[in-house]
Short mmCIF file of C-alpha atoms and ligand atoms in Angstrom, two decimals:
data_model
loop_
_atom_site.label_atom_id
_atom_site.label_comp_id
_atom_site.label_asym_id
_atom_site.label_seq_id
_atom_site.Cartn_x
_atom_site.Cartn_y
_atom_site.Cartn_z
CA MET A 167 165.85 15.90 119.12
CA MET A 168 168.90 17.67 117.75
CA ASN A 169 168.99 18.59 114.09
CA ASP A 170 172.09 17.04 112.53
CA SER A 171 173.89 18.97 109.81
CA ILE A 172 173.82 17.92 106.16
CA ARG A 173 177.60 17.60 106.32
CA SER A 174 177.54 15.22 109.29
CA ILE A 175 174.79 13.14 107.69
CA ALA A 176 176.84 12.93 104.47
CA THR A 177 179.84 11.75 106.52
CA ILE A 178 177.79 8.96 108.10
CA ILE A 179 176.19 7.87 104.82
CA ARG A 180 179.50 7.85 102.96
CA GLU A 181 180.75 5.08 105.27
CA LEU A 182 177.65 2.87 104.92
CA ASP A 183 176.47 0.33 102.37
CA GLY A 184 173.14 -1.52 102.20
CA ILE A 185 170.62 1.30 102.49
CA LEU A 186 166.82 1.15 102.41
CA ILE A 187 164.99 4.43 101.81
CA PHE A 188 161.38 4.88 102.94
CA PRO A 189 158.88 7.41 101.51
CA HIS A 190 155.66 8.02 103.47
CA ILE A 191 152.43 6.14 102.77
CA ASN A 192 150.40 7.66 99.95
CA MET A 193 153.67 8.80 98.41
CA ASP A 194 153.64 12.13 96.63
CA GLY A 195 156.05 13.75 94.20
CA ASP A 196 158.28 15.09 96.96
CA ALA A 197 158.49 11.80 98.85
CA LEU A 198 159.17 9.59 95.83
CA GLY A 199 161.29 12.14 93.93
CA SER A 200 163.48 12.69 97.00
CA CYS A 201 163.86 8.95 97.66
CA SER A 202 164.74 8.05 94.08
CA ALA A 203 167.15 10.98 93.69
CA LEU A 204 169.04 9.89 96.81
CA CYS A 205 168.93 6.22 95.79
CA LEU A 206 170.45 7.04 92.38
CA ALA A 207 173.13 9.16 94.05
CA LEU A 208 174.02 6.36 96.48
CA ARG A 209 174.20 3.84 93.64
CA SER A 210 176.55 6.13 91.74
CA LEU A 211 178.84 5.86 94.77
CA GLY A 212 178.76 2.08 94.26
CA LYS A 213 176.37 1.44 97.15
CA LYS A 214 173.48 -1.00 97.23
CA ALA A 215 170.35 1.05 97.83
CA TYR A 216 166.61 0.66 97.28
CA VAL A 217 163.43 2.63 97.85
CA MET A 218 161.09 0.43 99.91
CA ILE A 219 157.41 0.77 99.00
CA ASP A 220 154.31 -1.39 99.45
CA GLN A 221 151.82 0.64 97.44
CA PRO A 222 151.75 1.13 93.67
CA VAL A 223 153.49 4.26 92.38
CA PRO A 224 150.81 6.81 91.33
CA LYS A 225 150.47 6.81 87.55
CA ASN A 226 151.54 10.43 87.05
CA LEU A 227 154.71 9.79 89.09
CA ASP A 228 155.73 6.58 87.29
CA PHE A 229 158.80 8.24 85.76
CA LEU A 230 160.21 8.83 89.27
CA GLU A 231 160.57 5.11 89.90
CA CYS A 232 163.94 5.03 88.08
CA GLY A 233 164.50 1.33 88.81
CA CYS A 234 164.86 2.18 92.53
CA CYS A 235 161.64 0.86 94.05
CA THR A 236 161.02 -2.58 95.51
CA ASP A 237 158.49 -4.18 97.85
CA ASP A 238 160.81 -7.09 98.66
CA ASP A 239 161.85 -6.94 102.34
CA SER A 240 164.79 -9.24 101.65
CA VAL A 241 166.18 -7.37 98.63
CA LEU A 242 169.38 -6.67 100.59
CA ASP A 243 171.35 -9.31 102.51
CA GLU A 244 172.44 -6.72 105.00
CA VAL A 245 170.72 -3.42 105.82
CA ASN A 246 173.06 -1.00 107.51
CA LEU A 247 170.79 2.03 107.28
CA SER A 248 167.01 2.52 107.17
CA LEU A 249 166.32 6.08 106.11
CA MET A 250 162.93 7.78 106.38
CA ILE A 251 162.32 10.59 103.89
CA ASP A 252 159.69 13.36 104.02
CA CYS A 253 158.13 11.93 107.21
CA SER A 254 159.23 10.87 110.68
CA GLY A 255 156.98 8.39 112.57
CA MET A 256 156.25 4.67 112.29
CA LYS A 257 152.62 5.26 111.28
CA ARG A 258 153.85 7.09 108.16
CA ILE A 259 155.55 3.90 106.92
CA LYS A 260 152.75 1.58 107.96
CA GLY A 261 153.05 -1.89 106.44
CA ARG A 262 156.84 -1.72 106.05
CA GLU A 263 157.85 -2.06 109.72
CA ALA A 264 159.70 -5.34 109.15
CA ALA A 265 161.90 -3.86 106.43
CA TRP A 266 162.46 -0.71 108.50
CA ASN A 267 163.54 -2.70 111.55
CA ARG A 268 166.25 -4.47 109.53
CA GLY A 269 168.36 -1.29 109.43
CA LYS A 270 171.22 -1.32 111.94
CA LEU A 271 171.17 2.47 111.91
CA LYS A 272 168.06 4.62 111.55
CA GLY A 273 167.97 8.05 109.95
CA CYS A 274 165.42 10.69 109.04
CA ILE A 275 165.43 13.59 106.58
CA ASP A 276 162.23 15.63 106.60
CA HIS A 277 160.75 19.10 106.32
CA HIS A 278 157.68 18.71 108.50
CA GLN A 279 157.31 20.36 111.91
CA LYS A 280 159.07 18.37 114.53
CA GLY A 281 156.35 16.39 116.31
CA MET A 282 156.34 13.45 118.63
CA THR A 283 158.16 10.56 117.07
CA ASP A 284 158.21 6.98 118.24
CA ILE A 285 161.59 6.23 116.66
CA ARG A 286 165.03 6.56 118.17
CA TYR A 287 167.07 7.91 115.27
CA ASP A 288 170.85 7.73 114.91
CA PHE A 289 170.64 10.89 112.84
CA PHE A 290 167.75 13.25 112.21
CA ARG A 291 167.21 16.41 110.25
CA THR A 292 164.04 18.38 109.60
CA GLU A 293 163.82 21.79 107.93
CA PRO A 294 160.25 23.09 108.42
CA MET A 295 161.02 26.28 106.45
CA THR A 296 162.21 24.35 103.39
CA ALA A 297 159.50 23.94 100.76
CA ALA A 298 160.36 20.41 99.68
CA THR A 299 162.40 17.57 101.11
CA GLY A 300 163.83 17.41 97.58
CA GLU A 301 165.79 20.60 98.35
CA ILE A 302 167.41 19.00 101.40
CA ILE A 303 168.20 15.90 99.35
CA TYR A 304 169.79 18.10 96.68
CA ASN A 305 172.06 19.64 99.32
CA LEU A 306 172.87 16.19 100.70
CA ILE A 307 173.76 14.86 97.24
CA LYS A 308 176.07 17.86 96.73
CA ALA A 309 177.64 17.18 100.15
CA LEU A 310 178.20 13.57 99.04
CA ASP A 311 180.07 14.99 96.03
CA VAL A 312 177.85 13.19 93.56
CA GLU A 313 177.26 14.66 90.13
CA ILE A 314 173.64 15.68 89.50
CA THR A 315 172.61 13.55 86.53
CA LEU A 316 169.55 14.20 84.38
CA ASP A 317 167.57 11.51 86.23
CA ILE A 318 168.47 13.00 89.62
CA ALA A 319 167.56 16.49 88.39
CA ASN A 320 164.20 15.25 87.11
CA CYS A 321 163.43 13.62 90.46
CA ILE A 322 164.34 16.71 92.45
CA PHE A 323 162.53 19.05 90.07
CA ALA A 324 159.42 16.87 90.45
CA ALA A 325 159.80 16.96 94.25
CA ILE A 326 160.05 20.75 94.32
CA THR A 327 157.37 21.56 91.75
CA THR A 328 154.81 19.31 93.45
CA ASP A 329 155.45 20.42 97.05
CA THR A 330 155.42 24.11 96.08
CA GLY A 331 152.25 23.71 93.98
CA ASN A 332 154.10 24.86 90.84
CA PHE A 333 155.99 27.44 92.90
CA GLN A 334 152.67 29.03 93.90
CA HIS A 335 152.50 28.10 97.59
CA SER A 336 153.75 30.42 100.32
CA ASN A 337 156.48 27.89 101.19
CA THR A 338 158.31 28.66 97.91
CA THR A 339 161.69 30.33 98.47
CA LYS A 340 164.68 31.57 96.51
CA GLN A 341 166.33 28.23 97.22
CA SER A 342 163.42 26.39 95.54
CA HIS A 343 163.98 28.43 92.37
CA ASP A 344 167.77 28.45 92.63
CA ILE A 345 168.06 24.66 92.74
CA CYS A 346 165.72 24.22 89.78
CA GLY A 347 167.53 26.99 87.92
CA LEU A 348 170.80 25.04 88.17
CA PHE A 349 169.20 22.06 86.42
CA TYR A 350 169.00 24.00 83.14
CA LYS A 351 172.77 23.53 82.83
CA ILE A 352 172.25 19.76 82.58
CA GLU A 353 172.01 18.53 79.02
CA GLY A 354 168.51 17.32 78.18
CA PHE A 355 166.81 18.94 81.16
CA ASP A 356 163.32 20.07 80.16
CA SER A 357 161.10 21.37 82.96
CA LYS A 358 158.05 21.53 80.69
CA LYS A 359 158.42 17.85 79.88
CA ILE A 360 158.48 16.90 83.57
CA SER A 361 155.55 19.20 84.36
CA ALA A 362 153.55 17.63 81.53
CA LEU A 363 154.26 14.14 82.89
CA ILE A 364 153.07 15.17 86.34
CA TYR A 365 150.14 17.43 85.53
CA ASP A 366 148.91 16.70 82.01
CA ARG A 367 148.05 13.03 82.20
CA ARG A 368 144.71 13.22 84.01
CA SER A 369 141.96 10.82 83.07
CA LYS A 370 138.52 11.98 81.91
CA GLU A 371 137.13 10.09 84.90
CA ALA A 372 139.29 12.09 87.31
CA LEU A 373 138.08 15.37 85.85
CA ARG A 374 134.49 14.23 86.17
CA MET A 375 135.12 13.32 89.82
CA GLU A 376 136.83 16.67 90.39
CA SER A 377 133.92 18.61 88.89
CA LYS A 378 131.48 16.76 91.17
CA VAL A 379 133.56 17.58 94.26
CA LEU A 380 133.96 21.23 93.26
CA GLY A 381 130.25 21.45 92.41
CA SER A 382 129.21 20.42 95.90
CA LEU A 383 131.58 22.25 98.26
CA ASN A 384 130.34 23.23 101.70
CA PHE A 385 131.17 26.74 102.86
CA TYR A 386 131.51 27.95 106.43
CA GLY A 387 132.65 31.07 108.27
CA ASN A 388 131.21 33.62 105.82
CA GLY A 389 132.69 31.74 102.91
CA GLN A 390 136.20 31.70 104.34
CA ILE A 391 136.26 27.91 104.78
CA ALA A 392 135.57 25.58 101.86
CA VAL A 393 135.14 21.85 102.39
CA GLY A 394 135.22 19.23 99.66
CA VAL A 395 134.43 15.54 100.07
CA VAL A 396 135.65 12.54 98.10
CA SER A 397 133.64 9.49 99.14
CA GLN A 398 134.27 5.92 98.05
CA ALA A 399 130.85 6.02 96.39
CA LEU A 400 131.92 8.99 94.26
CA LEU A 401 135.14 7.27 93.20
CA GLU A 402 133.14 4.22 92.22
CA GLU A 403 130.55 6.27 90.37
CA CYS A 404 133.25 8.10 88.37
CA GLY A 405 135.54 5.10 87.94
CA CYS A 406 138.71 6.55 89.44
CA THR A 407 141.03 6.05 92.39
CA MET A 408 141.92 8.18 95.41
CA ASP A 409 145.39 9.04 94.09
CA GLU A 410 143.66 10.94 91.28
CA THR A 411 142.52 13.55 93.82
CA GLU A 412 146.08 14.94 93.80
CA GLY A 413 145.90 18.69 93.15
CA LEU A 414 142.19 18.94 93.97
CA ILE A 415 142.84 20.83 97.21
CA GLN A 416 144.75 23.44 95.17
CA ARG A 417 141.65 23.98 93.04
CA ILE A 418 139.63 24.60 96.20
CA MET A 419 142.26 27.07 97.43
CA SER A 420 142.00 29.05 94.19
CA ILE A 421 138.57 30.37 95.25
CA ASP A 422 138.60 34.08 96.03
CA GLY A 423 137.95 34.90 99.69
CA ILE A 424 138.89 31.46 101.01
CA GLU A 425 141.34 31.33 103.91
CA ILE A 426 141.04 27.63 104.73
CA GLY A 427 140.33 24.71 102.44
CA VAL A 428 139.66 21.12 103.45
CA LEU A 429 139.44 17.97 101.37
CA PHE A 430 138.04 14.90 103.12
CA LYS A 431 139.06 11.63 101.50
CA GLN A 432 137.10 8.58 102.56
CA ASN A 433 139.38 5.55 102.65
CA PRO A 434 138.11 2.03 103.42
CA ASP A 435 139.28 2.25 107.05
CA CYS A 436 139.42 5.99 107.81
CA VAL A 437 138.78 9.53 106.60
CA ARG A 438 141.88 11.55 105.69
CA ALA A 439 141.63 15.35 105.82
CA SER A 440 143.96 17.56 103.79
CA ILE A 441 143.90 21.08 105.20
CA ARG A 442 145.35 24.19 103.55
CA ALA A 443 145.50 27.86 104.54
CA LYS A 444 146.02 30.76 102.18
CA ASN A 445 147.45 33.65 104.18
CA TYR A 446 147.53 33.48 107.94
CA ALA A 447 145.76 30.49 109.56
CA ASN A 448 148.00 27.99 111.36
CA VAL A 449 146.20 24.82 110.31
CA GLU A 450 149.04 22.67 111.61
CA SER A 451 147.94 23.55 115.17
CA VAL A 452 144.48 22.13 114.46
CA ALA A 453 145.75 19.05 112.59
CA ARG A 454 147.89 18.32 115.63
CA LYS A 455 144.80 18.35 117.90
CA PHE A 456 143.56 15.44 115.82
CA ASP A 457 146.87 13.62 116.03
CA GLY A 458 148.00 14.81 112.60
CA GLY A 459 150.48 17.44 111.51
CA GLY A 460 152.44 18.83 108.60
CA HIS A 461 153.18 22.45 107.80
CA VAL A 462 151.71 25.73 109.05
CA ARG A 463 149.70 26.26 105.83
CA ALA A 464 149.42 22.64 104.67
CA SER A 465 148.54 19.85 107.06
CA GLY A 466 146.59 16.67 107.37
CA CYS A 467 144.94 14.40 109.93
CA THR A 468 142.89 11.22 110.10
CA PHE A 469 139.40 10.48 111.44
CA TYR A 470 137.91 7.07 112.13
CA GLY A 471 134.17 7.76 111.93
CA THR A 472 131.91 8.86 109.10
CA LEU A 473 132.58 11.72 106.68
CA GLU A 474 129.86 13.77 108.40
CA GLU A 475 131.41 13.23 111.84
CA ALA A 476 134.83 14.25 110.54
CA GLU A 477 133.40 17.47 109.14
CA GLN A 478 131.50 18.18 112.37
CA ASP A 479 134.67 17.63 114.42
CA LEU A 480 137.10 19.57 112.27
CA VAL A 481 135.19 22.62 111.00
CA PRO A 482 134.50 24.24 114.43
CA GLU A 483 138.20 24.02 115.29
CA LEU A 484 139.19 25.58 111.98
CA SER A 485 136.58 28.33 112.43
CA LYS A 486 138.39 29.47 115.58
CA LEU A 487 141.42 30.34 113.40
CA LEU A 488 139.51 32.89 111.28
CA LYS A 489 140.09 36.57 111.85
MN1 MN B 1129 157.22 17.04 101.29
#
């Protein structure tokens, strides 16, 4: 699939009204921040636009909702564009197929490696070297000639800070910093305030859960692979929800000598694996073997058996990546 330019996408969008924007399931700061930023920009052009979700917004991202989100398939009389953000296949918007199919045109703006996609897009852009989809959305909003308001800046800052792990991940670039740097010109912009909303509202229960996961990591490959497990039983025991595991994989990656970190999350119907690499391992190649994907140093995939089976399947493949 050809990568369309930001300019050509802006030209198409400028002519359209009635736009539904779709973040991926288990929305994160980049997905929701990017969607809301674009939705606000489209509304400032007088367009009818909504962010279509069917899961609750994670508590620490509640400020990114910005009056944009709805779960009502019929919120628009006419949908001229369905736009997927920060993801590219139907399984990433599971549960919202009916709303998606209403769009006369289909578009995609993403920063994951181009994989197989089951959708025929009218326009498509992915930038695998860009740290956050929020950066692409920023460039698109500029191309649409929309002024960056404080709300838009907050959404894009949240997108970039979360997908770069506070600018610590290897995906962080000059552009990541440059875009955020420009926000300081906007009256009222306060990066510390946004960071505090995202990172400093953890529950005691979540920290207890985190300490239990970190206290029982499994190590493989001479300590170069660390595996953490969040079971449903643990969530129940600690009284917290799966979205409170956000950031836990970063804690695992902070261990000295680790190259690869895995966090298995047991959902009611499957086991999700988040996989990270520190310096050199291409974990995306392994995630892809299990029908997943993502980025070279940050990927994910899904298993349909037990937690133990998932670990037994995944770890040997990851071990092959070690030097
Ligand atoms: Mn992203």
